CSV table of C-alpha atoms in Angstrom, one decimal:
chain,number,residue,atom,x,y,z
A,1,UNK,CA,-23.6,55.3,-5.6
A,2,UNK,CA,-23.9,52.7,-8.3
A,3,UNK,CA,-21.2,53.1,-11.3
A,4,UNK,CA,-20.7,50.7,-14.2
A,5,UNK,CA,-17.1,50.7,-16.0
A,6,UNK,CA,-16.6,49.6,-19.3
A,7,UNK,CA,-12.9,49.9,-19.4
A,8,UNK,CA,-12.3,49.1,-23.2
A,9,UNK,CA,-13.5,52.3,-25.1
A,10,UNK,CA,-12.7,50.1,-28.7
A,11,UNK,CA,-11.7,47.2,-29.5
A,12,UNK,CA,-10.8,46.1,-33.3
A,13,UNK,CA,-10.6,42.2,-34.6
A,14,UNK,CA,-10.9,40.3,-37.6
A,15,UNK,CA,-14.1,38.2,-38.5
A,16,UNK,CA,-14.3,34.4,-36.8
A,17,UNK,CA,-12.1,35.8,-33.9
A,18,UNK,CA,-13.7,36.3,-30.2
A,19,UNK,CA,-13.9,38.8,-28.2
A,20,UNK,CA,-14.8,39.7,-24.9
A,21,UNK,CA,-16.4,42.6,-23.4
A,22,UNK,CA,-15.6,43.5,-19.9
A,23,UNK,CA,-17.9,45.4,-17.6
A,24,UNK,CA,-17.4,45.9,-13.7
A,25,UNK,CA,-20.3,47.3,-11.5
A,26,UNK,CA,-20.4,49.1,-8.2
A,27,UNK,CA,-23.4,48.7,-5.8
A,28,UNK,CA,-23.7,48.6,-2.0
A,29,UNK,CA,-27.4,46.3,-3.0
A,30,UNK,CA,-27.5,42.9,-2.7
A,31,UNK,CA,-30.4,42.9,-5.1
A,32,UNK,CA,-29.5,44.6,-8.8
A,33,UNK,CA,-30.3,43.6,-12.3
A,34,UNK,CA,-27.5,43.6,-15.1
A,35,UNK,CA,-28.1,44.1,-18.7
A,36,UNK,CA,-26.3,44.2,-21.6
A,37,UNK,CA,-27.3,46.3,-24.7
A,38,UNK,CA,-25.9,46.8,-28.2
A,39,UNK,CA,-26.2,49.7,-30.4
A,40,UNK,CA,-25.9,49.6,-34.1
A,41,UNK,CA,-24.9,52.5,-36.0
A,42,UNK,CA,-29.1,52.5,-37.1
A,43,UNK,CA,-29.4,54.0,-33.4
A,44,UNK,CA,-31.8,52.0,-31.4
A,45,UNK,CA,-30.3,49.9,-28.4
A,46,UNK,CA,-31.5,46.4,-28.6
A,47,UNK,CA,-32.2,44.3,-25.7
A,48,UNK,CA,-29.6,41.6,-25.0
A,49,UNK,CA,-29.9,40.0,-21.6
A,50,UNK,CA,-30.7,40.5,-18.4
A,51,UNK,CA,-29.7,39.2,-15.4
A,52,UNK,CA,-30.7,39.6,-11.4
A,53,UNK,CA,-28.0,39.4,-8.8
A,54,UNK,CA,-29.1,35.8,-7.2
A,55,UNK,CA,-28.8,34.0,-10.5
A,56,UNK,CA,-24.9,33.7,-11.0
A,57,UNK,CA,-24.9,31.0,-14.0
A,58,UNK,CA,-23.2,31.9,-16.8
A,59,UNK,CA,-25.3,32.0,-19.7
A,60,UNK,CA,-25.0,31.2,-23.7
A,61,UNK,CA,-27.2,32.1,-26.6
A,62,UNK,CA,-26.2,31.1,-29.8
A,63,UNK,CA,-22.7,33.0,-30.5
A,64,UNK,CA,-23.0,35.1,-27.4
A,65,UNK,CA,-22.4,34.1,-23.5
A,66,UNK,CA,-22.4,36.1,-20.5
A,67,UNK,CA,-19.9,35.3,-17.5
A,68,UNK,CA,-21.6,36.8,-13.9
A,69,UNK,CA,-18.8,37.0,-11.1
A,70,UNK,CA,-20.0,38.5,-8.7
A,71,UNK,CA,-17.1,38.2,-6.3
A,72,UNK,CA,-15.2,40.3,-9.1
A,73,UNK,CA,-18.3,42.5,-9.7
A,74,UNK,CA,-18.0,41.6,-13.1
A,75,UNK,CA,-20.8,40.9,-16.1
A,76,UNK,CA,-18.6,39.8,-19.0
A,77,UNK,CA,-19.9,39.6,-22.8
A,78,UNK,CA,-18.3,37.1,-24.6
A,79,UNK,CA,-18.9,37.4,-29.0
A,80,UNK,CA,-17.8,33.6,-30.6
A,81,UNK,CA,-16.7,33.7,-34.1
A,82,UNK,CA,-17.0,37.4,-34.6
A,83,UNK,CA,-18.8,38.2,-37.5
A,84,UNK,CA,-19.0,42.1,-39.5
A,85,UNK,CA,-22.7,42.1,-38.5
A,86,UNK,CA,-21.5,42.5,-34.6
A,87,UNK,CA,-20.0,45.8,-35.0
A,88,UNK,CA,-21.6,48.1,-32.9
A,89,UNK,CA,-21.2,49.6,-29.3
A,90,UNK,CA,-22.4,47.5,-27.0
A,91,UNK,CA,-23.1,48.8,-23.1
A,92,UNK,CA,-23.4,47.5,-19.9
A,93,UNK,CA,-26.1,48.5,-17.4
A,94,UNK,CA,-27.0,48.6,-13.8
A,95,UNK,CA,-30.3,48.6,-12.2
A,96,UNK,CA,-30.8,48.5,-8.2
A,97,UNK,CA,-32.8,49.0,-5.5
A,98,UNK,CA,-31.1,52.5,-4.7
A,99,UNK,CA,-33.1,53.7,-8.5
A,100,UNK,CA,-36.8,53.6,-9.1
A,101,UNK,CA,-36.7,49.9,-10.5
A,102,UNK,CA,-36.7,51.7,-14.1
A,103,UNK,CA,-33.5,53.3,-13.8
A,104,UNK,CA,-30.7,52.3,-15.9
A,105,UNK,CA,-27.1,53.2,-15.3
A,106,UNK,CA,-25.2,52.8,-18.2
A,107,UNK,CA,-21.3,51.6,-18.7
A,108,UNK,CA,-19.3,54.0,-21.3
A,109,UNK,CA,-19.8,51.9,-23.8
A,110,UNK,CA,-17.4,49.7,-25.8
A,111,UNK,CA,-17.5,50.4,-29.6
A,112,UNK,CA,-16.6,47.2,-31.4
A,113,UNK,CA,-15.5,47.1,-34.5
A,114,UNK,CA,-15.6,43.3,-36.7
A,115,UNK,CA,-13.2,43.6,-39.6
A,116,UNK,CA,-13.6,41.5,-42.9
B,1,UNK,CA,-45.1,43.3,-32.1
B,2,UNK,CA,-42.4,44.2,-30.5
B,3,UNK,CA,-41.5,47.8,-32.1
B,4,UNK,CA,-41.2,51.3,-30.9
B,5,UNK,CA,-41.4,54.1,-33.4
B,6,UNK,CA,-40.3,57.3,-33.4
B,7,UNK,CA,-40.9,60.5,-36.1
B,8,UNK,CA,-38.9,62.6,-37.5
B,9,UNK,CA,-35.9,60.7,-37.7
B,10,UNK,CA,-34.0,63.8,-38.3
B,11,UNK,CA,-35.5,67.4,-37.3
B,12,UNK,CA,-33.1,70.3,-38.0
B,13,UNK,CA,-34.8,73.7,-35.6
B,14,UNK,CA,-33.7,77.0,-34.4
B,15,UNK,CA,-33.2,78.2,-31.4
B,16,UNK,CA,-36.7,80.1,-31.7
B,17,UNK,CA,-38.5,77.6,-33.1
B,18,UNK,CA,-40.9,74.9,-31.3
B,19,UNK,CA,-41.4,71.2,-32.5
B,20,UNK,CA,-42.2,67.6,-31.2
B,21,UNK,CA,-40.9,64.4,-31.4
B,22,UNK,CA,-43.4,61.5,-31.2
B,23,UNK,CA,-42.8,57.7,-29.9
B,24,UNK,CA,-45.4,55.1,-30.3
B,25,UNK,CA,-45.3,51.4,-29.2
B,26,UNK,CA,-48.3,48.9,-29.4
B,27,UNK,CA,-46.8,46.0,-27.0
B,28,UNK,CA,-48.8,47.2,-24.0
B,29,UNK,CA,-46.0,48.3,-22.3
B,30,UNK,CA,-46.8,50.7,-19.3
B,31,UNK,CA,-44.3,52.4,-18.6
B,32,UNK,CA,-42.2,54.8,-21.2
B,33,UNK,CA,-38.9,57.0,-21.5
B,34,UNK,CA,-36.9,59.6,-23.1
B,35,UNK,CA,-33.3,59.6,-23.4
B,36,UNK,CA,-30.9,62.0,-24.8
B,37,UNK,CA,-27.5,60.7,-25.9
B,38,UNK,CA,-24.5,62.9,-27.4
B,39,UNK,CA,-21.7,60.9,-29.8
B,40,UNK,CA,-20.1,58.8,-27.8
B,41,UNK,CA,-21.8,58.9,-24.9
B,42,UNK,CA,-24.3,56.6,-23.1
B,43,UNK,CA,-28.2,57.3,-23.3
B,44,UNK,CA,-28.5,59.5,-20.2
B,45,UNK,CA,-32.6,59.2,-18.9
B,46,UNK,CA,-34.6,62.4,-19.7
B,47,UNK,CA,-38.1,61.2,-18.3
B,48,UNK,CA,-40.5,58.1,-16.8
B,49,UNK,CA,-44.0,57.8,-17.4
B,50,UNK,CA,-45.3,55.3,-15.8
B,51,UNK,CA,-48.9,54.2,-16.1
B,52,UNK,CA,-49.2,57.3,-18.0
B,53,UNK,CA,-48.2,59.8,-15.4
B,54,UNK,CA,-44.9,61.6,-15.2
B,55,UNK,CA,-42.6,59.1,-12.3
B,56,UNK,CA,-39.5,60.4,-12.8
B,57,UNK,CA,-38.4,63.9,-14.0
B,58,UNK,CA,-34.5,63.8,-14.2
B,59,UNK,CA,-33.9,67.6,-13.4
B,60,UNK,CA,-34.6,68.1,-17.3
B,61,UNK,CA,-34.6,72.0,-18.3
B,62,UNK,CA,-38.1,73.4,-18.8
B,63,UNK,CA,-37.5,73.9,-22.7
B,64,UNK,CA,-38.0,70.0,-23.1
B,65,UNK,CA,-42.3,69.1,-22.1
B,66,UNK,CA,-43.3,65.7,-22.2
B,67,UNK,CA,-46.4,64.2,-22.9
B,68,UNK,CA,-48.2,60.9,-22.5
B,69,UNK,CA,-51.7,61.0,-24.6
B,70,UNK,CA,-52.6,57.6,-23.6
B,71,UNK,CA,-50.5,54.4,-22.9
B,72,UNK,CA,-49.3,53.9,-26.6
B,73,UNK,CA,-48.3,57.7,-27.1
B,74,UNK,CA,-45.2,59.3,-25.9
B,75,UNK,CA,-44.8,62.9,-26.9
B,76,UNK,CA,-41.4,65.7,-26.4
B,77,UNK,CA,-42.0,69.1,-27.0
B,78,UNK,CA,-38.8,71.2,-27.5
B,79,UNK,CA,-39.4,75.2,-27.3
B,80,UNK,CA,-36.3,77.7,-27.3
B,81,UNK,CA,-33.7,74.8,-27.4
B,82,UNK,CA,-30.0,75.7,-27.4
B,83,UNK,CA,-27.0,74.5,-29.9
B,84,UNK,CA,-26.0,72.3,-27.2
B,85,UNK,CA,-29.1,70.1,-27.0
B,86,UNK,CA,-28.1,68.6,-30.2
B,87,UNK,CA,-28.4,64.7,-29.8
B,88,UNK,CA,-30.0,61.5,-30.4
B,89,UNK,CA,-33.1,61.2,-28.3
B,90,UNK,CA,-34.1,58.0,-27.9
B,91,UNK,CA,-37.7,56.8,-26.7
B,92,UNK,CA,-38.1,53.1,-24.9
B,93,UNK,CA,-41.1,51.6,-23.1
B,94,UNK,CA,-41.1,48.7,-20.9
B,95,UNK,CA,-43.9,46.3,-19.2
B,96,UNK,CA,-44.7,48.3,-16.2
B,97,UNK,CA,-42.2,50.0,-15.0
B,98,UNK,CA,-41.8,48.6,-11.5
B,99,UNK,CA,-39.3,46.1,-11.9
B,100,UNK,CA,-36.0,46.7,-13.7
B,101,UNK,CA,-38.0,45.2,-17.2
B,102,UNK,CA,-36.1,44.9,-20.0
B,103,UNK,CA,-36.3,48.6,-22.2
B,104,UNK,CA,-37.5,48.5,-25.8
B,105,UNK,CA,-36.0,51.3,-27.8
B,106,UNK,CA,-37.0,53.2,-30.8
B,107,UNK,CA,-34.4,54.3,-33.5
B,108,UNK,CA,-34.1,57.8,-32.7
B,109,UNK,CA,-34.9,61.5,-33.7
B,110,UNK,CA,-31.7,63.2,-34.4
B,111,UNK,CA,-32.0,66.5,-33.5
B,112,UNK,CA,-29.7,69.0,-34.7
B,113,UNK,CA,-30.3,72.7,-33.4
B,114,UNK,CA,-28.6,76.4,-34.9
């Protein structure tokens, strides 16, 4: 069965630090999808990335970049120069071929908090 | 456009009561869900409608009825809930529903029930 672990429930730091997210996935697929999601404390989860299993380059947008092992299993979120407006809880998610394509298994979650 | 909307933000029912909660999106997104979440937990999936018809049914008790108007319209009709259905539900669409799309979410209805 597929499992996503977000082993950080919170992490604290102070503005302009970074800060990375962990996230490890189990699937017996060789074809999965990988997203990332953050929640503000408005409620609605906003789209981050995603990213398919064949396509292991690490990717940067802006202050954010995302590190795909996948000899570790590992989808790592990476926040550059912290700022207040990043705190939220941010999760990790799974989609393979074991789910209809629409199904979504979600990390814990890792609450982040960005202190002035 | 890219926006999903969701009424009541709050709704506050008994036990007896029966209400809906209402999710709308105009990005022609086929293929719909409802999530229930509880503090500090992850969204857990509820329900898929995909092309308008009910795909995926997560064992969901029978107090909670969707239903999908047309391809904009995502409805949840709550009859005889319990205090322990108290949550966040959280609607999303997505393009079709086929692949693993990326999920638009609305902001929520949270539901509180005595």
């Amino acid at each position: 069965a597929q499992k996503v672990t977000q082993a950080q429930t919170e992490i604290s730091v102070v503005e302009k630090e970074d800060v990375t997210l962990d996230c490890v996935y189990e699937t017996r697929d060789t074809t999965y999808y990988l997203f990332w999601y953050k929640q503000p404390p408005s409620g609605e989860l906003v789209f981050l990335i995603r990213r398919n299993s064949f396509d292991e380059q690490n990717e940067i947008s802006g202050r954010y970049s995302w590190n795909f092992q996948k000899s570790t299993s590992s989808f790592n979120f990476t926040i550059t120069a912290s700022q207040v407006v990043d705190s939220a809880v941010y999760f990790c998610a799974l989609s393979d071929q074991r789910n209809a394509g629409n199904m979504l298994t979600f990390g814990g979650g890792t609450r982040l908090m960005v202190k002035p | 456009d890219t926006e999903v909307t969701q009424t009541p933000k709050h709704l506050v029912m008994g036990m007896t009561n029966k209400k809906s909660l209402k999710c709308e999106q105009h990005m022609g997104h086929r293929a719909m869900y409802w999530y229930k979440q509880k503090a500090k937990k992850p969204p857990e999936l509820m329900f898929v409608y995909s092309y308008e018809k009910l795909s995926i049914n997560e064992s969901v008790p029978s107090r909670f009825s969707p239903e999908c108007p047309n391809s904009s319209l995502l409805n949840l009709h709550l009859h005889a809930l319990q205090p322990e259905d108290s949550a966040l539900y959280l609607c999303a669409s997505s393009q079709e529903g086929q692949l693993p799309d990326e999920q638009y979410f609305g902001p929520g209805t949270r539901l509180t029930v005595t």
